């Protein structure tokens, strides 16, 4: 009996979190102007929002029925595919030049290399 009450509140909380993320994602999708900034809102809904709704479904099925692991497989599929599809959409926008290209990074010979800056060579020798 107590587990059903705790499960009911856990399902309600997960549904509220999922619905909140879905609402924020829908508002972000309508509010942002650029396709690159517009891309951010639905990816969060696809991972956190839908994941929370599926978690609510899992909790409900385990508390009130036999339970099912189908939702876990759906969550795993969404968590793997959503970032990949967002990356592909972003690359298409960059290649179409439909968005501003980011500025070039400053010239730096030591980033991601084994070169040691002159100021740090004395410290490394000691």
Coordinates of N, CA and C in Angstrom, one line a residue:
X1 N 0.8 -1.2 0.0 CA 0.0 0.0 0.0 C 0.9 1.3 0.0
X2 N 1.9 1.3 0.8 CA 2.8 2.5 0.9 C 3.6 2.6 -0.4
X3 N 3.9 1.5 -1.1 CA 4.7 1.6 -2.3 C 3.8 2.2 -3.4
X4 N 2.5 1.9 -3.4 CA 1.6 2.5 -4.4 C 1.5 4.0 -4.2
X5 N 1.5 4.5 -3.0 CA 1.5 5.9 -2.7 C 2.8 6.6 -3.2
X6 N 3.9 6.0 -2.8 CA 5.2 6.5 -3.2 C 5.3 6.5 -4.8
X7 N 4.9 5.4 -5.4 CA 4.9 5.2 -6.8 C 4.0 6.3 -7.5
X8 N 2.9 6.5 -6.9 CA 2.0 7.5 -7.5 C 2.6 8.9 -7.5
X9 N 3.3 9.3 -6.4 CA 4.0 10.6 -6.4 C 5.2 10.6 -7.3
X10 N 5.9 9.5 -7.4 CA 7.1 9.4 -8.3 C 6.6 9.6 -9.7
X11 N 5.5 8.9 -10.1 CA 5.0 9.0 -11.5 C 4.6 10.4 -11.7
X12 N 3.9 11.0 -10.8 CA 3.4 12.4 -11.0 C 4.6 13.4 -11.1
X13 N 5.7 13.2 -10.3 CA 6.8 14.1 -10.4 C 7.5 13.9 -11.8
X14 N 7.7 12.6 -12.2 CA 8.3 12.4 -13.5 C 7.5 12.9 -14.6
X15 N 6.2 12.9 -14.5 CA 5.3 13.4 -15.6 C 5.4 14.9 -15.6
X16 N 5.5 15.6 -14.4 CA 5.6 17.0 -14.4 C 6.9 17.5 -15.0
X17 N 8.0 16.8 -14.7 CA 9.3 17.1 -15.2 C 9.3 16.9 -16.7
X18 N 8.8 15.8 -17.2 CA 8.7 15.6 -18.7 C 7.9 16.6 -19.4
X19 N 6.7 17.0 -18.8 CA 5.8 17.9 -19.4 C 6.5 19.3 -19.4
X20 N 7.2 19.6 -18.3 CA 7.9 20.9 -18.2 C 9.0 21.1 -19.3
X21 N 9.7 20.0 -19.5 CA 10.7 20.0 -20.5 C 10.1 20.1 -21.9
X22 N 9.0 19.4 -22.1 CA 8.3 19.5 -23.4 C 7.8 20.9 -23.7
X23 N 7.3 21.6 -22.6 CA 6.8 22.9 -22.8 C 7.9 23.9 -23.1
X24 N 9.0 23.8 -22.3 CA 10.1 24.7 -22.6 C 10.7 24.4 -24.0
X25 N 10.8 23.2 -24.4 CA 11.3 22.9 -25.8 C 10.4 23.4 -26.8
X26 N 9.1 23.3 -26.7 CA 8.1 23.9 -27.6 C 8.2 25.4 -27.7
X27 N 8.4 26.1 -26.6 CA 8.5 27.5 -26.5 C 9.9 27.9 -27.2
X28 N 10.9 27.2 -26.9 CA 12.2 27.4 -27.5 C 12.2 27.2 -29.0
X29 N 11.5 26.2 -29.5 CA 11.4 26.0 -30.9 C 10.7 27.1 -31.6
X30 N 9.7 27.7 -31.0 CA 9.0 28.8 -31.6 C 9.7 30.1 -31.4
X31 N 10.4 30.3 -30.3 CA 11.0 31.6 -30.0 C 12.3 31.9 -30.7
X32 N 13.2 30.9 -30.9 CA 14.5 31.1 -31.5 C 14.3 31.4 -33.0
X33 N 15.2 32.3 -33.5 CA 15.1 32.7 -34.9 C 15.9 31.8 -35.8
X34 N 17.2 31.6 -35.4 CA 18.1 30.9 -36.2 C 17.9 29.4 -36.1
X35 N 18.2 28.6 -37.2 CA 18.0 27.2 -37.1 C 19.0 26.5 -36.2
X36 N 20.2 27.1 -36.0 CA 21.2 26.5 -35.1 C 20.8 26.7 -33.7
X37 N 20.2 27.8 -33.3 CA 19.8 28.0 -31.9 C 18.5 27.3 -31.7
X38 N 17.7 27.1 -32.7 CA 16.4 26.4 -32.7 C 16.6 24.9 -32.5
X39 N 17.8 24.4 -32.9 CA 18.1 23.0 -32.8 C 18.3 22.6 -31.3
X40 N 18.7 23.5 -30.4 CA 19.0 23.1 -29.0 C 17.8 22.7 -28.3
X41 N 16.6 23.4 -28.5 CA 15.4 23.1 -27.7 C 14.9 21.7 -27.9
X42 N 14.7 21.2 -29.1 CA 14.1 19.9 -29.2 C 15.0 18.8 -28.8
X43 N 16.3 19.0 -28.9 CA 17.2 17.9 -28.4 C 17.1 17.7 -26.9
X44 N 16.9 18.7 -26.2 CA 16.7 18.6 -24.7 C 15.4 17.9 -24.4
X45 N 14.4 18.2 -25.2 CA 13.1 17.5 -25.0 C 13.2 16.0 -25.4
X46 N 14.0 15.8 -26.4 CA 14.1 14.4 -26.9 C 14.9 13.5 -25.9
X47 N 15.8 14.1 -25.1 CA 16.5 13.3 -24.1 C 15.9 13.4 -22.7
X48 N 15.9 14.5 -22.2 CA 15.4 14.7 -20.8 C 13.9 14.6 -20.7
X49 N 13.2 15.3 -21.5 CA 11.7 15.3 -21.4 C 11.1 13.9 -21.7
X50 N 11.4 13.3 -22.8 CA 10.9 12.0 -23.2 C 11.4 11.0 -22.3
X51 N 12.7 11.1 -21.8 CA 13.2 10.1 -20.9 C 12.5 10.2 -19.6
X52 N 12.1 11.3 -19.1 CA 11.3 11.5 -17.9 C 9.9 10.9 -18.0
X53 N 9.3 11.1 -19.2 CA 8.0 10.5 -19.4 C 8.0 9.0 -19.5
X54 N 9.1 8.5 -20.1 CA 9.2 7.0 -20.2 C 9.5 6.4 -18.8
X55 N 10.3 7.2 -18.0 CA 10.6 6.8 -16.6 C 9.3 6.7 -15.8
X56 N 8.4 7.7 -16.0 CA 7.1 7.6 -15.4 C 6.3 6.4 -15.8
X57 N 6.3 6.1 -17.0 CA 5.6 4.9 -17.5 C 6.2 3.6 -16.9
X58 N 7.6 3.6 -16.8 CA 8.2 2.4 -16.1 C 7.8 2.2 -14.7
X59 N 7.8 3.4 -14.0 CA 7.5 3.3 -12.5 C 6.0 2.9 -12.4
X60 N 5.1 3.4 -13.2 CA 3.7 3.1 -13.1 C 3.5 1.6 -13.4
X61 N 4.2 1.1 -14.4 CA 4.0 -0.3 -14.8 C 4.6 -1.3 -13.7
X62 N 5.6 -0.9 -13.0 CA 6.2 -1.7 -12.0 C 5.3 -1.6 -10.7
X63 N 4.8 -0.5 -10.4 CA 4.0 -0.3 -9.2 C 2.6 -1.0 -9.3
X64 N 1.9 -0.8 -10.4 CA 0.5 -1.2 -10.6 C 0.3 -2.4 -11.4
X65 N 1.4 -2.9 -12.0 CA 1.2 -4.1 -12.9 C 2.5 -4.9 -12.8
X66 N 2.7 -5.7 -13.8 CA 3.9 -6.6 -13.8 C 5.2 -5.9 -14.1
X67 N 5.1 -4.9 -14.9 CA 6.3 -4.2 -15.3 C 6.8 -4.5 -16.7
X68 N 7.5 -3.6 -17.2 CA 8.0 -3.8 -18.6 C 9.3 -3.1 -18.8
X69 N 10.2 -3.7 -19.6 CA 11.5 -3.1 -19.9 C 11.5 -2.4 -21.3
X70 N 10.4 -2.4 -21.9 CA 10.4 -1.8 -23.3 C 10.8 -0.3 -23.2
X71 N 10.3 0.4 -22.2 CA 10.6 1.8 -22.0 C 12.1 2.0 -21.9
X72 N 12.8 1.1 -21.2 CA 14.3 1.3 -21.1 C 15.0 1.2 -22.4
X73 N 14.5 0.3 -23.3 CA 15.1 0.2 -24.6 C 14.8 1.4 -25.4
X74 N 13.6 2.0 -25.3 CA 13.3 3.2 -26.0 C 14.2 4.3 -25.5
X75 N 14.4 4.4 -24.2 CA 15.2 5.5 -23.7 C 16.7 5.3 -24.2
X76 N 17.2 4.1 -24.2 CA 18.5 3.9 -24.7 C 18.7 4.3 -26.1
X77 N 17.7 4.0 -26.9 CA 17.7 4.3 -28.3 C 17.6 5.9 -28.5
X78 N 16.8 6.5 -27.7 CA 16.7 8.0 -27.8 C 18.0 8.7 -27.4
X79 N 18.6 8.2 -26.3 CA 19.8 8.8 -25.8 C 21.0 8.6 -26.7
X80 N 20.9 7.6 -27.5 CA 22.0 7.4 -28.5 C 21.8 8.2 -29.8
X81 N 20.5 8.2 -30.3 CA 20.3 8.8 -31.6 C 20.0 10.3 -31.5
X82 N 19.5 10.8 -30.5 CA 19.2 12.3 -30.4 C 20.5 13.2 -30.6
X83 N 21.6 12.9 -29.9 CA 22.8 13.7 -30.2 C 23.4 13.6 -31.6
X84 N 23.3 12.4 -32.1 CA 23.8 12.1 -33.5 C 23.0 12.8 -34.5
X85 N 21.7 12.8 -34.4 CA 20.8 13.5 -35.4 C 21.0 15.0 -35.3
X86 N 21.1 15.5 -34.0 CA 21.3 16.9 -33.9 C 22.7 17.3 -34.5
X87 N 23.7 16.5 -34.4 CA 25.0 16.8 -35.0 C 24.9 16.8 -36.5
X88 N 24.1 15.9 -37.1 CA 24.0 15.9 -38.5 C 23.2 17.1 -39.0
X89 N 22.2 17.5 -38.3 CA 21.4 18.7 -38.7 C 22.3 19.9 -38.6
X90 N 23.1 20.0 -37.5 CA 24.0 21.2 -37.4 C 25.0 21.2 -38.5
X91 N 25.5 20.0 -38.9 CA 26.5 20.0 -40.0 C 25.9 20.4 -41.3
X92 N 24.6 20.0 -41.6 CA 23.9 20.4 -42.8 C 23.8 22.0 -42.8
X93 N 23.4 22.6 -41.7 CA 23.3 24.0 -41.6 C 24.6 24.7 -41.8
X94 N 25.7 24.1 -41.3 CA 27.0 24.7 -41.5 C 27.4 24.6 -43.0
X95 N 27.2 23.5 -43.6 CA 27.6 23.3 -45.0 C 26.7 24.1 -46.0
X96 N 25.5 24.3 -45.6 CA 24.6 25.1 -46.5 C 24.9 26.6 -46.3
X97 N 25.7 26.9 -45.3 CA 26.1 28.3 -44.9 C 24.8 29.1 -44.6
X98 N 23.9 28.4 -43.9 CA 22.7 29.1 -43.5 C 22.8 29.7 -42.1
X99 N 24.0 29.6 -41.5 CA 24.2 30.2 -40.2 C 25.6 30.9 -40.2
X100 N 25.8 31.7 -39.2 CA 27.1 32.4 -39.1 C 28.1 31.3 -38.7
X101 N 29.3 31.4 -39.4 CA 30.4 30.5 -39.1 C 31.1 31.1 -37.9
X102 N 31.5 30.2 -37.0 CA 32.2 30.7 -35.8 C 33.5 31.3 -36.2
X103 N 34.0 32.2 -35.4 CA 35.3 32.8 -35.7 C 36.5 31.8 -35.6
X104 N 37.5 32.0 -36.3 CA 38.7 31.1 -36.3 C 39.3 31.2 -34.9
X105 N 39.9 30.1 -34.4 CA 40.5 30.2 -33.1 C 41.8 31.0 -33.2
X106 N 42.3 31.5 -32.1 CA 43.6 32.3 -32.2 C 44.7 31.3 -32.5
X107 N 45.8 31.8 -33.0 CA 46.9 31.0 -33.3 C 47.6 30.6 -32.1
X108 N 47.7 29.3 -31.9 CA 48.3 28.8 -30.7 C 49.1 27.5 -31.0
X109 N 50.4 27.6 -30.8 CA 51.2 26.4 -31.2 C 51.3 25.3 -30.1
X110 N 50.7 25.6 -28.9 CA 50.8 24.7 -27.8 C 49.6 23.9 -27.6
X111 N 48.4 24.4 -28.1 CA 47.2 23.7 -27.8 C 47.1 22.4 -28.5
X112 N 46.8 21.3 -27.9 CA 46.7 20.0 -28.4 C 48.0 19.5 -29.1
X113 N 49.1 19.9 -28.6 CA 50.4 19.5 -29.1 C 51.3 19.2 -27.9
X114 N 52.5 18.7 -28.1 CA 53.4 18.4 -27.1 C 54.4 19.6 -26.9
X115 N 54.2 20.7 -27.6 CA 55.1 21.9 -27.5 C 54.9 22.5 -26.2
X116 N 56.0 22.9 -25.5 CA 55.9 23.6 -24.3 C 56.2 25.1 -24.5
X117 N 55.4 26.0 -23.9 CA 55.7 27.4 -24.1 C 57.0 27.8 -23.5
X118 N 57.6 28.9 -24.0 CA 58.9 29.3 -23.5 C 58.9 29.6 -22.0
X119 N 57.8 30.2 -21.5 CA 57.7 30.6 -20.1 C 57.7 29.3 -19.2
X120 N 57.2 28.2 -19.7 CA 57.1 27.0 -18.9 C 58.2 26.1 -19.1
X121 N 59.2 26.4 -19.9 CA 60.3 25.4 -20.1 C 61.2 25.4 -18.9
X122 N 61.4 26.5 -18.3 CA 62.2 26.6 -17.1 C 61.6 25.8 -15.9
X123 N 60.3 25.9 -15.8 CA 59.6 25.2 -14.8 C 59.6 23.7 -15.0
X124 N 59.5 23.3 -16.3 CA 59.6 21.8 -16.6 C 61.0 21.2 -16.4
X125 N 62.0 22.1 -16.6 CA 63.4 21.5 -16.4 C 63.7 21.3 -15.0
X126 N 63.1 22.0 -14.0 CA 63.5 21.9 -12.6 C 63.0 20.6 -12.0

